[in-house]
C-alpha cells in the first residue's frame, strides 16, 4: 500500500479534480505537462540553483540541545524559518514560477490569507519579471497590513475579495474566477497541497526537498536516515507534505500531524479539520472539511492565520483516514506557550504555525533515545504583533 498519489490523482479516496467545465483546459494542460517538465534536466538545474543561492538551501537540521534536555528526548529542528522570505512557502513558488515560464504563461495569479503565500508569490514574480495579481479577502487586507505593503513593494497588484466572509476562501474563489477568464496566458500559483489534481502532487513534490535534505542530514548526524518521529503543523498541509514525502511509505518512521484547535476542538472556534471534518469537496478536491449538516463550509478559527483553513490537503485526509499519521490538535494557548518556550530555550522566535507543532512535546511523551525531527516551518517576525498582544509585551 502506498500513501502517495495514484495515476488517477487520488490518495486513497481523496483528491481528484472536481472543477467546473470552464476550468478544465487550464487544469488539463498542467496535468499533462507537469511531470514531464519537472523531469527535464534544465528544470532541475534551474530549480536547484535557485533553492541554493536565492532561498539559501539546504536549510540546517539543528539539534536543539536545551529543548531536548527539557523533554528528555532527541529533538532536531528543520530550519525552514531561515529560508528567504522566512518560511517554506518559497520552495513551492520557485517551482511553480519555473513551471509557468515553461508553459509559456506571462501572468501569475494567487490567493492569500495571511499574506505569506502572496509575499512568496510576489517575490518570485519580481525575480522573473512577471506580472503578479494577488487576491486577498478585504478583512485579511486590513488584518495583515505589513504583508500587503510587502507585496506592493515587490510590484504585485493586491485585489480585495469583497464577497462572503471576505477571507481566504473568498479570495480563492476570486482567483479561480480570474483563471477561468484568462485561460491562455495565466498560471494560478496555489499555495498549499490543496486544489484540483495535479496541484496537491505538484506542490508536494516541490516541498519534498525538505525530507530529501532531512534524510542526508540525519544520516550525517545520527548514522541513520530514519527518525523515529516526524512532526509538522498542518494548515493546507504543504510544509507537512514536504517533511513526510520521502518517508510516506516507510512505516518505521512515525508521522505526527498537528492541527490548530483554536479555543478548543469542541468550542466551535477551531481549525482541527481532520478530527471535525467530513468528506466533501473544497476548491476542486475531495477531502475532509469542516462543514455544517447541510454541507455549508464552517468558518475556521485559529490564532495562527496560516492554519485557519477549513479543509486539508487530500494527502493528509488519507493519512488521517488510514491511521498512517497521528493527528493532534493544539489550542491557541498551548501553541503560544510552546512558542515562547522555544525563544527562551533556543533563541529562536518561531512562527505561530510552527509553535503549534512545538506544543507536541507537552502532549506526547517520547523516549530518551527517540529521534524526533520537527519542521520549523517559519520564523516569528510576521507574528510579532500577535505575540505582543498575547503576552502583553
Ligand atoms: C502558510 C504557513 C503554514 C501553513 O501552510 P501549510 O501549507 O500547511 O504548510 C505553516 N507555517 C508557516 C510558517 C506558514 O507560513
XYZ file of C-alpha atoms and ligand atoms in Angstrom:
408
model
C 0.000 0.000 0.000
C 1.302 3.436 -0.925
C 0.378 6.683 0.761
C 1.475 8.651 -2.277
C -0.766 9.688 -5.143
C -2.062 7.166 -7.714
C -2.228 7.633 -11.513
C -5.775 8.945 -11.247
C -4.799 11.766 -8.901
C -6.122 10.234 -5.669
C -4.694 9.500 -2.253
C -6.953 6.609 -1.267
C -10.416 8.034 -1.722
C -9.295 11.673 -1.531
C -8.138 14.099 -4.209
C -9.210 14.201 -7.832
C -10.216 17.264 -9.817
C -13.783 18.419 -9.206
C -13.799 21.522 -11.351
C -16.210 23.486 -13.499
C -16.109 22.650 -17.223
C -14.605 26.061 -17.992
C -11.531 25.375 -15.870
C -10.868 22.032 -17.478
C -8.440 23.191 -20.250
C -6.157 25.003 -17.752
C -6.006 22.143 -15.282
C -5.640 19.560 -18.037
C -2.742 21.474 -19.647
C -0.951 21.447 -16.307
C -1.769 17.804 -15.622
C -0.420 16.661 -18.973
C 2.820 18.583 -18.632
C 3.888 18.953 -15.008
C 5.748 15.662 -14.523
C 7.454 15.914 -17.894
C 8.592 19.489 -17.219
C 9.778 18.684 -13.689
C 11.860 15.815 -15.039
C 13.708 17.984 -17.582
C 17.374 18.396 -16.607
C 17.226 22.142 -17.360
C 14.261 22.492 -14.976
C 16.010 20.560 -12.214
C 19.162 22.596 -12.704
C 17.395 25.965 -12.508
C 15.192 24.871 -9.571
C 18.135 23.566 -7.556
C 20.313 26.589 -8.305
C 17.617 28.993 -7.113
C 16.921 26.909 -3.999
C 20.611 27.073 -3.192
C 21.587 30.641 -3.996
C 18.296 32.520 -3.712
C 16.407 30.642 -0.978
C 19.567 29.650 0.926
C 19.117 25.852 0.927
C 19.862 23.409 2.317
C 18.212 24.678 5.487
C 20.059 23.406 8.573
C 18.917 20.396 10.594
C 19.615 21.734 14.057
C 19.952 19.599 17.197
C 18.025 21.562 19.830
C 20.041 20.654 22.904
C 18.217 22.553 25.621
C 14.787 21.662 24.256
C 15.886 18.021 24.114
C 17.054 18.153 27.744
C 13.762 19.633 28.862
C 11.730 16.843 27.266
C 14.306 14.084 27.693
C 14.383 13.031 24.045
C 16.417 13.924 20.930
C 14.875 16.852 19.078
C 16.060 18.129 15.719
C 14.565 21.251 14.149
C 14.444 21.535 10.363
C 15.069 25.238 9.927
C 12.691 26.322 7.153
C 12.429 29.584 9.104
C 15.858 30.501 7.747
C 14.711 30.484 4.111
C 14.445 33.717 2.140
C 11.031 35.281 2.984
C 11.001 33.382 6.276
C 9.149 30.133 5.612
C 8.833 27.028 3.465
C 6.370 28.602 1.025
C 9.115 29.901 -1.254
C 10.121 26.313 -2.205
C 6.759 25.927 -3.918
C 6.546 29.359 -5.532
C 10.023 28.970 -7.059
C 8.956 25.635 -8.545
C 5.686 26.989 -9.868
C 7.140 30.136 -11.445
C 9.590 27.953 -13.373
C 6.656 25.719 -14.378
C 4.663 28.768 -15.537
C 7.545 30.014 -17.677
C 7.870 26.646 -19.412
C 4.127 26.593 -20.058
C 4.502 29.974 -21.782
C 2.491 31.931 -19.184
C 3.225 35.624 -18.638
C 0.723 36.460 -15.914
C 0.527 34.992 -12.390
C -2.429 34.973 -10.040
C -2.506 33.747 -6.444
C -4.772 33.721 -3.421
C -3.553 34.581 0.040
C -4.959 34.564 3.564
C -2.389 35.878 5.986
C -0.349 37.187 3.078
C 2.557 34.760 3.420
C 1.840 32.939 0.175
C 1.108 36.277 -1.506
C 4.527 37.559 -0.467
C 6.275 34.365 -1.618
C 4.487 34.618 -4.966
C 5.170 38.349 -5.402
C 8.822 37.608 -4.612
C 9.319 35.053 -7.393
C 7.343 37.195 -9.865
C 9.723 40.093 -9.175
C 12.626 37.690 -9.580
C 11.369 36.652 -13.011
C 9.869 39.985 -14.128
C 6.366 38.514 -14.477
C 3.078 40.331 -13.729
C 1.564 39.288 -10.387
C -2.007 39.644 -9.140
C -2.856 38.538 -5.610
C -6.442 38.079 -4.401
C -6.928 38.685 -0.705
C -10.057 38.995 1.435
C -10.907 42.551 2.438
C -10.830 41.579 6.120
C -7.402 39.955 5.739
C -6.069 43.041 3.944
C -6.979 45.093 6.994
C -5.527 42.493 9.424
C -2.267 41.892 7.571
C -1.086 45.352 6.590
C 2.684 44.621 6.659
C 2.327 41.752 4.174
C 0.109 43.856 1.909
C 2.850 46.506 1.922
C 5.489 43.860 1.141
C 3.522 42.584 -1.856
C 3.114 46.112 -3.189
C 6.830 46.870 -2.749
C 7.562 43.697 -4.704
C 5.432 45.003 -7.567
C 2.282 42.907 -7.135
C -1.285 44.142 -7.506
C -3.421 43.201 -4.496
C -7.129 42.861 -5.296
C -9.587 42.702 -2.377
C -12.154 39.889 -2.320
C -15.406 41.520 -1.255
C -17.754 38.541 -1.201
C -18.726 36.099 1.570
C -16.727 36.320 4.769
C -14.056 38.323 2.864
C -11.273 35.942 3.922
C -9.166 33.197 2.348
C -11.851 31.018 0.793
C -13.418 34.050 -0.885
C -10.023 35.150 -2.205
C -9.604 31.629 -3.617
C -12.973 31.860 -5.361
C -11.942 35.176 -6.946
C -8.648 33.711 -8.136
C -10.465 30.763 -9.726
C -12.858 33.172 -11.466
C -9.884 35.144 -12.836
C -8.294 31.927 -14.118
C -11.475 30.920 -15.936
C -11.496 34.322 -17.633
C -7.795 34.210 -18.559
C -7.161 30.587 -19.533
C -4.354 31.104 -22.047
C -1.777 33.481 -20.590
C -2.260 32.962 -16.828
C -0.886 30.444 -14.336
C -2.518 30.105 -10.934
C 0.037 29.521 -8.156
C -1.797 27.676 -5.380
C -0.037 27.995 -2.026
C -0.520 24.588 -0.438
C -1.156 20.903 -1.211
C -4.809 21.670 -1.966
C -6.873 22.310 -5.077
C -7.616 20.021 -8.024
C -5.166 17.364 -9.177
C -2.319 17.878 -10.110
C -1.789 20.739 -7.623
C -1.528 18.691 -4.410
C 1.041 16.393 -6.006
C 2.981 19.150 -7.746
C 3.240 21.263 -4.568
C 4.196 18.189 -2.503
C 6.969 17.408 -4.977
C 8.353 20.952 -4.802
C 8.280 20.816 -0.986
C 9.782 17.307 -0.954
C 13.226 18.923 -0.881
C 12.634 19.233 2.883
C 12.556 15.472 3.546
C 15.245 14.828 0.951
C 17.554 17.055 2.999
C 16.430 15.553 6.317
C 17.497 12.114 5.083
C 21.058 13.085 4.241
C 21.442 15.459 7.203
C 20.212 12.887 9.693
C 22.446 10.230 8.172
C 25.404 12.519 8.748
C 24.447 13.371 12.338
C 22.919 10.119 13.605
C 24.132 7.480 11.177
C 20.570 6.772 10.025
C 18.225 8.362 7.514
C 15.188 7.466 9.613
C 13.970 9.468 12.580
C 11.542 7.758 14.959
C 9.058 10.603 14.538
C 8.384 13.408 12.081
C 6.316 16.333 13.332
C 4.808 19.181 11.315
C 1.874 21.570 11.573
C -0.918 21.286 9.024
C -2.846 24.197 7.565
C -3.429 23.121 3.983
C -0.543 20.743 4.545
C 2.385 21.785 2.354
C 5.187 22.021 4.909
C 3.961 18.733 6.377
C 3.827 17.094 2.942
C 7.415 18.190 2.313
C 8.535 16.853 5.685
C 6.842 13.466 5.208
C 7.291 12.999 1.463
C 10.253 10.615 1.255
C 9.094 8.749 4.373
C 5.429 8.241 3.473
C 5.789 4.551 2.671
C 8.473 3.859 5.279
C 6.433 2.732 8.278
C 9.497 2.564 10.521
C 9.078 6.327 10.688
C 6.088 7.582 12.681
C 4.261 10.620 11.367
C 2.605 13.233 13.575
C 0.404 15.978 12.137
C -0.507 18.969 14.270
C -3.701 20.890 13.664
C -4.998 24.082 15.258
C -7.637 23.554 17.926
C -8.178 27.302 18.362
C -10.132 27.812 21.590
C -10.636 24.023 21.845
C -11.842 21.277 19.493
C -15.403 21.458 20.835
C -15.509 25.228 21.244
C -16.933 25.934 17.818
C -13.864 28.065 17.198
C -11.144 25.845 15.790
C -9.430 24.624 12.648
C -8.999 20.957 13.613
C -10.062 19.850 10.162
C -9.315 16.139 10.277
C -10.963 15.477 13.607
C -14.007 17.643 12.939
C -14.156 17.323 9.173
C -16.442 15.272 6.971
C -15.881 14.222 3.411
C -16.671 16.955 0.962
C -15.366 18.979 -1.922
C -13.472 22.221 -1.497
C -11.551 24.107 -4.143
C -11.687 21.262 -6.619
C -10.567 18.458 -4.343
C -12.378 15.705 -2.425
C -11.102 15.841 1.111
C -12.049 16.306 4.743
C -13.533 19.666 5.535
C -15.366 21.386 8.336
C -18.991 21.779 7.350
C -22.481 22.051 8.745
C -25.010 19.193 8.461
C -26.309 20.604 5.187
C -22.833 20.962 3.691
C -22.081 24.655 4.268
C -18.389 25.234 4.911
C -17.744 26.298 8.511
C -15.598 29.371 9.187
C -12.392 28.094 10.778
C -10.635 29.838 13.644
C -7.067 29.796 14.906
C -4.792 32.428 16.412
C -2.457 31.430 13.611
C -3.528 32.864 10.263
C -1.652 30.149 8.359
C -3.602 27.312 9.968
C -7.176 28.556 9.724
C -8.221 26.805 6.553
C -11.491 24.800 6.669
C -10.066 21.927 4.595
C -6.886 19.907 4.497
C -4.938 18.539 1.535
C -6.077 15.135 0.231
C -2.746 13.513 1.179
C -3.419 14.379 4.813
C -7.081 13.351 4.673
C -5.803 9.930 3.605
C -3.077 9.838 6.265
C -5.810 10.522 8.821
C -8.315 8.033 7.445
C -5.773 5.208 7.152
C -4.207 5.946 10.526
C -0.744 6.308 8.932
C -0.337 9.612 10.759
C -1.304 10.538 14.292
C -3.248 13.800 14.381
C -3.017 16.043 17.431
C -4.961 19.280 17.888
C -3.254 22.114 19.764
C -5.056 25.133 21.232
C -4.033 28.773 20.826
C -2.846 28.882 24.432
C -0.743 25.726 24.159
C 0.869 26.975 20.965
C 1.701 30.414 22.323
C 3.331 28.903 25.387
C 5.392 26.466 23.301
C 6.484 29.321 21.028
C 7.714 31.398 23.954
C 9.493 28.340 25.375
C 11.483 27.953 22.162
C 12.521 31.610 22.351
C 13.857 31.189 25.884
C 15.426 27.759 25.409
C 16.960 28.026 21.958
C 16.985 31.710 20.971
C 14.643 31.073 18.059
C 11.396 33.023 17.611
C 9.049 30.697 15.680
C 6.031 31.470 13.521
C 2.825 30.787 15.453
C 2.040 27.975 12.993
C 5.312 26.280 13.938
C 4.600 26.929 17.624
C 1.614 24.593 17.277
C 3.969 21.810 16.176
C 6.303 22.571 19.085
C 3.483 22.030 21.571
C 3.606 18.311 20.705
C 6.156 17.811 23.488
C 3.612 18.814 26.155
C 1.113 16.373 24.645
C 3.103 13.292 23.971
C 5.917 11.610 25.824
C 8.870 10.453 23.717
C 11.559 8.012 24.803
C 15.049 9.297 25.671
C 16.610 7.715 22.590
C 13.807 8.642 20.177
C 14.884 10.908 17.352
C 12.173 13.482 16.684
C 12.510 15.748 13.646
C 10.185 18.743 13.806
C 9.726 21.055 10.855
C 10.079 24.657 11.966
C 8.009 25.964 9.053
C 8.611 29.678 9.555
C 10.012 32.489 11.662
C 8.030 34.676 14.010
C 8.756 38.158 12.636
C 5.385 38.289 10.910
C 3.655 37.359 14.188
C 5.319 39.883 16.435
C 2.136 41.919 16.956
C 0.242 38.756 17.909
C 2.916 37.809 20.427
C 2.911 41.372 21.800
C -0.869 41.369 22.239
C -0.996 37.879 23.706
C 1.835 38.198 26.219
C 1.298 41.940 26.812
C 4.970 42.542 25.972
C 1.387 29.093 5.494
C 2.142 28.561 6.629
C 1.819 27.319 7.216
C 0.631 26.501 6.809
O 0.606 26.088 5.484
P 0.908 24.569 5.077
O 0.532 24.516 3.642
O 0.047 23.717 5.931
O 2.344 24.321 5.311
C 2.622 26.846 8.239
N 3.676 27.557 8.689
C 4.013 28.753 8.164
C 5.192 29.468 8.708
C 3.256 29.300 7.119
O 3.602 30.483 6.602
